PDB file of C-alpha atoms in Angstrom:
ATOM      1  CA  UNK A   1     -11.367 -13.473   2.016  1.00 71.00           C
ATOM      2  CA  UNK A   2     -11.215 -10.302   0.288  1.00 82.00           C
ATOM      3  CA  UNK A   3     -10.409  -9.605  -3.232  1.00 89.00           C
ATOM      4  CA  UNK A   4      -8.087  -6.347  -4.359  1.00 93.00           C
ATOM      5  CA  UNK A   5      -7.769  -4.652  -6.930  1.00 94.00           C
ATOM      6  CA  UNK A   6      -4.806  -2.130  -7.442  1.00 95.00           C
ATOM      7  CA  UNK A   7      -4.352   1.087  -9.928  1.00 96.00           C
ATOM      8  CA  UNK A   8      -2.635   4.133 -10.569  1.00 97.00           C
ATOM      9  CA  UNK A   9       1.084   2.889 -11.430  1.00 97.00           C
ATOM     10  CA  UNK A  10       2.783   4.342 -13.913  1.00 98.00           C
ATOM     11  CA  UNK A  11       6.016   5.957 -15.002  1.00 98.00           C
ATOM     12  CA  UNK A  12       7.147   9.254 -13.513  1.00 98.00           C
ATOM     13  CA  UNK A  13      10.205  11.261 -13.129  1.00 98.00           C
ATOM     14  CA  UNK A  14      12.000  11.905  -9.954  1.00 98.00           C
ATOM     15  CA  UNK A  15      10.369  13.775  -7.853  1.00 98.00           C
ATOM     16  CA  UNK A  16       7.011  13.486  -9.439  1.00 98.00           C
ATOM     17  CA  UNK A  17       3.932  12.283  -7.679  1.00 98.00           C
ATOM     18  CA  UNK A  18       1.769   9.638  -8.306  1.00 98.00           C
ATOM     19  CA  UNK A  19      -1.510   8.292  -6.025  1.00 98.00           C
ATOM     20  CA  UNK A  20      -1.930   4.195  -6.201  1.00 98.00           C
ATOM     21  CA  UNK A  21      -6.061   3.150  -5.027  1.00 97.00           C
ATOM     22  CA  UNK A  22      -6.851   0.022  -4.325  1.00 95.00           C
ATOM     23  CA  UNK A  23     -10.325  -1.570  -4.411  1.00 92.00           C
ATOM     24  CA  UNK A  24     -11.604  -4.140  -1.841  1.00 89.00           C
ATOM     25  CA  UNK A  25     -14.272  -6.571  -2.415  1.00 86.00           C
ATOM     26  CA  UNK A  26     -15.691  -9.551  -0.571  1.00 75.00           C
ATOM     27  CA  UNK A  27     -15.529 -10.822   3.082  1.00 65.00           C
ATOM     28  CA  UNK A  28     -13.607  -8.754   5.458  1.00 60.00           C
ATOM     29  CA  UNK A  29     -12.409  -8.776   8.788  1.00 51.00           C
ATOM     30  CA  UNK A  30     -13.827  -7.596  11.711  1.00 53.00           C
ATOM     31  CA  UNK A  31     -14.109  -3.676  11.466  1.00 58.00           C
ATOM     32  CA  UNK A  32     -12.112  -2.845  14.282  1.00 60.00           C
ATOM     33  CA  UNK A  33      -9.356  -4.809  13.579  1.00 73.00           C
ATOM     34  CA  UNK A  34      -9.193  -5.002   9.735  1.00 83.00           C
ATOM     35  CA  UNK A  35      -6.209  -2.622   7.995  1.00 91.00           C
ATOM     36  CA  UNK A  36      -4.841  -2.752   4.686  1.00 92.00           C
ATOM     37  CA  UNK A  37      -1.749  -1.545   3.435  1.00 95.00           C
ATOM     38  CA  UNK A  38       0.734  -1.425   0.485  1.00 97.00           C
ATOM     39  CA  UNK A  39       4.013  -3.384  -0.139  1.00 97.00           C
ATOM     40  CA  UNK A  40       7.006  -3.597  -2.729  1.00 97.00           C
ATOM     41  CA  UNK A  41       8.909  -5.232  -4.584  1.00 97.00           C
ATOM     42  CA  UNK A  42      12.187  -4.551  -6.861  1.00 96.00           C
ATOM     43  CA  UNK A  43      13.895  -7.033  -9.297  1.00 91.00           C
ATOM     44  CA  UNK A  44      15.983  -9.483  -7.011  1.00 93.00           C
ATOM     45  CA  UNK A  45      14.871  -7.425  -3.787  1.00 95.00           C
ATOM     46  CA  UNK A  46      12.319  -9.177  -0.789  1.00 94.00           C
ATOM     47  CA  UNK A  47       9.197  -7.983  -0.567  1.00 94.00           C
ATOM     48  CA  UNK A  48       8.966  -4.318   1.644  1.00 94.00           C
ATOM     49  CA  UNK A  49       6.459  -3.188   3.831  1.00 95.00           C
ATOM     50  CA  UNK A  50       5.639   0.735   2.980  1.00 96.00           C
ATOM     51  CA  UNK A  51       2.525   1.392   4.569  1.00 96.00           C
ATOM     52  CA  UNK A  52      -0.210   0.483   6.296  1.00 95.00           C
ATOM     53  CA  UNK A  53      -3.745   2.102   7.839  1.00 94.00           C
ATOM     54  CA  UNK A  54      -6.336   0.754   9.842  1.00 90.00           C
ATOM     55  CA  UNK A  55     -10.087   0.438   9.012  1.00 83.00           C
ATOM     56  CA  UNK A  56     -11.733   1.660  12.024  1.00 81.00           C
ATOM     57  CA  UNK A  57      -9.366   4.217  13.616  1.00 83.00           C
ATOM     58  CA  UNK A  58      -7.542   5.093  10.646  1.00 87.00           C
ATOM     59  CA  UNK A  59      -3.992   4.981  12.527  1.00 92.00           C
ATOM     60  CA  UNK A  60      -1.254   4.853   9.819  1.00 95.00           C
ATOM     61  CA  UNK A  61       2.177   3.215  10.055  1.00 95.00           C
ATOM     62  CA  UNK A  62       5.053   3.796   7.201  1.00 96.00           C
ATOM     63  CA  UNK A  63       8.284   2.272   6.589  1.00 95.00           C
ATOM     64  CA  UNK A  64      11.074   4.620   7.697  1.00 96.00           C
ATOM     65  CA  UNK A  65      12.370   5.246   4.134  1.00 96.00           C
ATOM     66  CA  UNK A  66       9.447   6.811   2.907  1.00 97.00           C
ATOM     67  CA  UNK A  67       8.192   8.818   5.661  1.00 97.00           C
ATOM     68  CA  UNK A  68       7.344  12.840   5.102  1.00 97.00           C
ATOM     69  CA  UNK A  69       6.484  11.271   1.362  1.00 98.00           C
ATOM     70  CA  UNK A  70       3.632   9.161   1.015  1.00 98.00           C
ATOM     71  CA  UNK A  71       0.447   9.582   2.784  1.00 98.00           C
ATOM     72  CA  UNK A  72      -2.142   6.589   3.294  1.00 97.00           C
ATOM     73  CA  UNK A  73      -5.486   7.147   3.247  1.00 96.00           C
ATOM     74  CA  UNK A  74      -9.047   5.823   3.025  1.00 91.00           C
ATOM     75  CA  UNK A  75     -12.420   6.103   2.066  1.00 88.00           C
ATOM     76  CA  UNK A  76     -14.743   3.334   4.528  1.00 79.00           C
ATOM     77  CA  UNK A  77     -17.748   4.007   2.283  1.00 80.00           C
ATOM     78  CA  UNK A  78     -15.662   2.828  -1.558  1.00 83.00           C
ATOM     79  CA  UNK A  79     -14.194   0.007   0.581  1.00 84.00           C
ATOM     80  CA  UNK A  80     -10.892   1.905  -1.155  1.00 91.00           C
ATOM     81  CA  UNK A  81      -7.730   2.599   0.041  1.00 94.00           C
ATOM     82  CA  UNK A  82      -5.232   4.726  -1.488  1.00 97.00           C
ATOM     83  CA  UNK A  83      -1.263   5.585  -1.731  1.00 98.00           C
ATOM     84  CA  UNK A  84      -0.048   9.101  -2.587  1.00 98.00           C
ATOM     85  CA  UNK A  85       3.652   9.038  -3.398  1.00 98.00           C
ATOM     86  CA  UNK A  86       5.681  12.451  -3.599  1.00 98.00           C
ATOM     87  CA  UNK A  87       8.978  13.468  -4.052  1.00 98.00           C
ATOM     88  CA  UNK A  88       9.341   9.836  -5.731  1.00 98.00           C
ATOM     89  CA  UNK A  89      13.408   8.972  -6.340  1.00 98.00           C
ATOM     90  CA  UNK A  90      14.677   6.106  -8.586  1.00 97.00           C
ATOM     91  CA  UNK A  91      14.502   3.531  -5.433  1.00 96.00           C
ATOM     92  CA  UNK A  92      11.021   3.378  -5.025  1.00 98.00           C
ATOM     93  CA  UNK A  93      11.121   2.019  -8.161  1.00 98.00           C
ATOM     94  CA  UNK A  94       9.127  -1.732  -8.026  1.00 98.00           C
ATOM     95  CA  UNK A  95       5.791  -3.358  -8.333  1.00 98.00           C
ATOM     96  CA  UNK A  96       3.270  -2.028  -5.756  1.00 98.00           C
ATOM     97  CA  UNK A  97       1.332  -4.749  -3.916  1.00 97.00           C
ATOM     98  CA  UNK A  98      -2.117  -3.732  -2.384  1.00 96.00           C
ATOM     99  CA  UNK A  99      -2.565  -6.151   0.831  1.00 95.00           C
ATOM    100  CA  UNK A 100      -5.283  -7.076   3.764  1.00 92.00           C
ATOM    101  CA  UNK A 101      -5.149  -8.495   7.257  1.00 90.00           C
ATOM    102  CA  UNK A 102      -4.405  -7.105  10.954  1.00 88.00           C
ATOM    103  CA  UNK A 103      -1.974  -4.311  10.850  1.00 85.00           C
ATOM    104  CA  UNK A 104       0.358  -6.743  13.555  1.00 88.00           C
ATOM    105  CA  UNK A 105       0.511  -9.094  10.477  1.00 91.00           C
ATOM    106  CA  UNK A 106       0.956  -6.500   7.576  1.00 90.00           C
ATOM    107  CA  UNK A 107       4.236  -4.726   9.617  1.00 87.00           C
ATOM    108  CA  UNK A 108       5.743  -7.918   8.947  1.00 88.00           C
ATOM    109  CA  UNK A 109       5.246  -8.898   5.696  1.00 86.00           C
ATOM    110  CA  UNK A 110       2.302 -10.662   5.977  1.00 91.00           C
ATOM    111  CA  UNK A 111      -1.004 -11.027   4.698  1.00 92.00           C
ATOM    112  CA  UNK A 112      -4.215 -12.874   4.365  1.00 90.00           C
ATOM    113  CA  UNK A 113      -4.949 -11.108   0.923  1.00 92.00           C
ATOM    114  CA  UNK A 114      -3.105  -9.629  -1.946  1.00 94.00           C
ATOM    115  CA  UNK A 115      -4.011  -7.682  -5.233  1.00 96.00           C
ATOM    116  CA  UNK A 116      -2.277  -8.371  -8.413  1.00 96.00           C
ATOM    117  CA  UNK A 117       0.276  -5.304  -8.411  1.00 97.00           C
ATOM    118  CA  UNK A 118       1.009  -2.624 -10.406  1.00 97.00           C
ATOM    119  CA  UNK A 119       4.107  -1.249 -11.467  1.00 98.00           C
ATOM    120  CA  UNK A 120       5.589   2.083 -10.250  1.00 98.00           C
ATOM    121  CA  UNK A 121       8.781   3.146 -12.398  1.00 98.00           C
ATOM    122  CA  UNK A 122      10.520   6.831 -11.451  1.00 98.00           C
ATOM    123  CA  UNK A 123      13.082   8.052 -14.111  1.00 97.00           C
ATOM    124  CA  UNK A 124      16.732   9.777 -12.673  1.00 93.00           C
TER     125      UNK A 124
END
């Protein structure tokens, strides 16, 4: 299991910028196959994949709508991941989920772990 701990949400105006971290603790998955990745979710919307990286190879996957405007990243030795959002727009508005398991599971939805959230709100 491993525990996660997001920050970094806040209120901004469109097209601001804003960088969400996210701390990981405890057991993890096997180093080549481990990734961890960020989700959302809006009032009365599903939970949304956004992004995702893996821990060895550092291959990154995004959700089409916000390609060209965040960038995952990651830092192996803080056992930290983080998500810089630019050019933010009303509709990314939502609670930002930090998330752990095999990047085949975290492209749908899915994951063994989950941090607490933190909420992301972008101003018209």
């Amino acid at each position: 299991q491993v525990q996660l701990v997001e920050s970094g949400g806040g209120l901004v105006q469109a097209g601001g910028s804003l960088r969400l971290s996210c701390a990981a603790s405890g057991r993890t998955v096997s180093s080549y196959s481990m990734s961890m990745g960020w989700f959302r979710q809006a009032p009365g919307k599903e939970r949304e994949f956004v992004a995702a990286i893996s821990w060895s190879g550092g291959s990154t996957y995004y959700t089409d709508s916000v390609k060209g405007r965040f960038t995952i990243s990651r830092e192996n030795a803080k056992n930290t991941v983080y998500l810089q959002m630019n050019s933010l727009k009303p509709e990314d508005t939502a609670v930002y989920y930090c998330a752990a398991d095999i990047v085949a599971r975290l492209r749908v939805g899915e994951a063994g772990s989950w941090g607490q959230g933190t909420q992301v709100t972008v101003s018209s």
